[in-house]
Amino acid sequence: MEVVLLPTPEDCGRVVADAVVGSVLPALARGGPVVLGLATGSSPLLAYRELLRRHREEGLDLTGVQAFLLDEYVGLPAGHPESYREVIRRELTDALGLDPAVVHGPDGAAADPLQAARDYEQQLLAAGPVVVQVLGIGSNGHVGFNEPGSSLASRTRVKTLTEQTRADNARFFGGDVEAVPRHVITQGLGTILGAEHLVLVATGEGKAAAVAAAVEGPLTASCPGSVLQLHPHVTLVVDEAAGNRLERADHHRYVLAHKLASQGW
Ligand code: GLP
């Protein structure tokens, strides 16, 4: 796992954008559909803004990608402003010029969410592999909506949120915890491991414990983010605040300072 410790969240946004572009553009150049895995939440927003800036100012063109979301709330009607499909359109894909038809997510409004989860897993497997998956991490170590205790081999399914996650996400629902759905459909940890490159971004002191547990703790369902230790190509991008509990921080800074130009992300 490459841990990239950077001074500011803006620096993190630039590196995440570099990593995404570095995986997606060569895949587009090879031809054929390219699957880009997107996350919602506040962590990737600066990276998405950087991608949009490059689109506007530098001609970055991601036409040809199929975007797949990690997760979705169950029970919000289609088009609800806080449904993750709407959030990602608003924050990224519309302004990138991507047709909504190439932006996929679990159908959280389906009458049968369990079947919708199985269908999404099949849709992703048929379209994949995901060339690069953007990830955040919850303050309790969750990835996607795989809460602590999630099987490290899990596939896309319905999960019940912890009260902590509902409270964390209430800020997107006007501060009203009761407005945050209790259930979600999320790619499983095993599903996420199927992506070719995982790029996890975390910023701020509030993520420091989760980052340290994911990187340096044991491989355990109690910290779903620790599953990244099983993946051969992980770029973990953190600012100094989110990295301040990493015991090997000095080594990570040393590795970054001596990175070979040919190593890429
Ligand atoms: C959310 C999302 C995750 C996200 C995490 C952290 O609930 N389901 O995909 O990574 O929690 O969110 P944030 O980036 O807003 O801190």
Coordinates of N, CA, C and O and ligand atoms in Angstrom, one line a residue, residues 39-44 70-71 84 135-138 142 144-145 165 169 171-172 207, ligand 1:
A39 N -16.9 7.5 -5.6 CA -17.4 7.5 -4.2 C -18.1 8.9 -4.0 O -17.7 9.9 -4.6
T40 N -19.0 8.9 -3.1 CA -19.6 10.2 -2.7 C -19.1 10.5 -1.3 O -18.0 10.0 -0.9
G41 N -19.7 11.4 -0.6 CA -19.1 11.9 0.7 C -18.3 13.1 0.4 O -18.0 13.4 -0.8
S42 N -17.8 13.7 1.5 CA -17.1 15.0 1.3 C -15.6 14.7 0.9 O -15.0 15.6 0.3
S43 N -15.1 13.6 1.3 CA -13.6 13.4 1.1 C -13.1 13.5 -0.4 O -12.1 14.2 -0.6
P44 N -13.8 13.0 -1.4 CA -13.3 13.1 -2.7 C -13.6 14.5 -3.4 O -13.2 14.7 -4.6
L70 N -20.3 3.4 -5.6 CA -20.1 2.4 -4.6 C -21.3 2.0 -3.9 O -21.5 0.9 -3.4
D71 N -22.2 3.0 -3.7 CA -23.3 2.7 -2.7 C -24.5 3.7 -2.9 O -24.4 4.6 -3.7
Y84 N -27.3 9.3 -3.8 CA -25.9 9.4 -4.3 C -25.8 9.6 -5.8 O -24.9 10.2 -6.3
L135 N -12.2 6.0 -3.2 CA -12.8 5.6 -1.9 C -12.6 6.7 -0.9 O -11.6 7.4 -0.9
G136 N -13.5 6.8 0.1 CA -13.3 7.5 1.3 C -13.3 6.5 2.4 O -13.4 5.3 2.2
I137 N -13.2 7.0 3.6 CA -13.3 6.1 4.8 C -14.1 6.8 5.9 O -13.9 8.0 6.1
G138 N -15.0 6.1 6.5 CA -15.8 6.6 7.6 C -15.0 6.7 8.9 O -13.9 6.1 9.0
H142 N -15.5 2.5 8.1 CA -16.3 1.9 7.0 C -15.8 2.4 5.6 O -15.3 3.5 5.5
G144 N -17.2 2.4 1.5 CA -18.5 2.3 1.0 C -19.5 2.5 2.1 O -19.3 3.4 3.0
F145 N -20.4 1.6 2.2 CA -21.3 1.6 3.5 C -21.1 0.2 4.2 O -22.0 -0.3 4.8
T165 N -22.9 6.4 11.8 CA -22.9 6.8 10.4 C -24.1 7.7 10.1 O -24.0 8.7 9.3
N169 N -23.8 11.5 8.8 CA -24.4 12.0 7.5 C -25.6 12.9 7.6 O -26.1 13.4 6.6
R171 N -25.7 15.8 8.4 CA -25.4 17.1 7.9 C -25.9 17.3 6.4 O -26.1 18.4 6.0
F172 N -26.0 16.2 5.7 CA -26.5 16.3 4.3 C -28.0 16.4 4.3 O -28.6 16.5 3.2
K207 N -10.4 11.6 10.9 CA -10.2 10.3 10.2 C -8.9 9.6 10.6 O -8.6 8.5 10.1
Ligands
GLP1 C1 -20.2 7.9 3.7 C2 -20.1 7.1 2.3 C3 -18.7 6.6 2.1 C4 -17.7 7.7 2.5 C5 -17.7 7.8 4.0 C6 -17.0 9.1 4.5 O1 -21.2 7.5 4.4 N1 -21.0 6.0 2.1 O2 -18.5 6.2 0.8 O3 -16.4 7.4 2.2 O4 -19.0 7.8 4.5 O5 -17.7 10.2 4.3 P1 -17.0 11.6 4.2 O6 -16.1 11.6 3.0 O7 -18.1 12.6 4.0 O8 -16.3 11.8 5.5

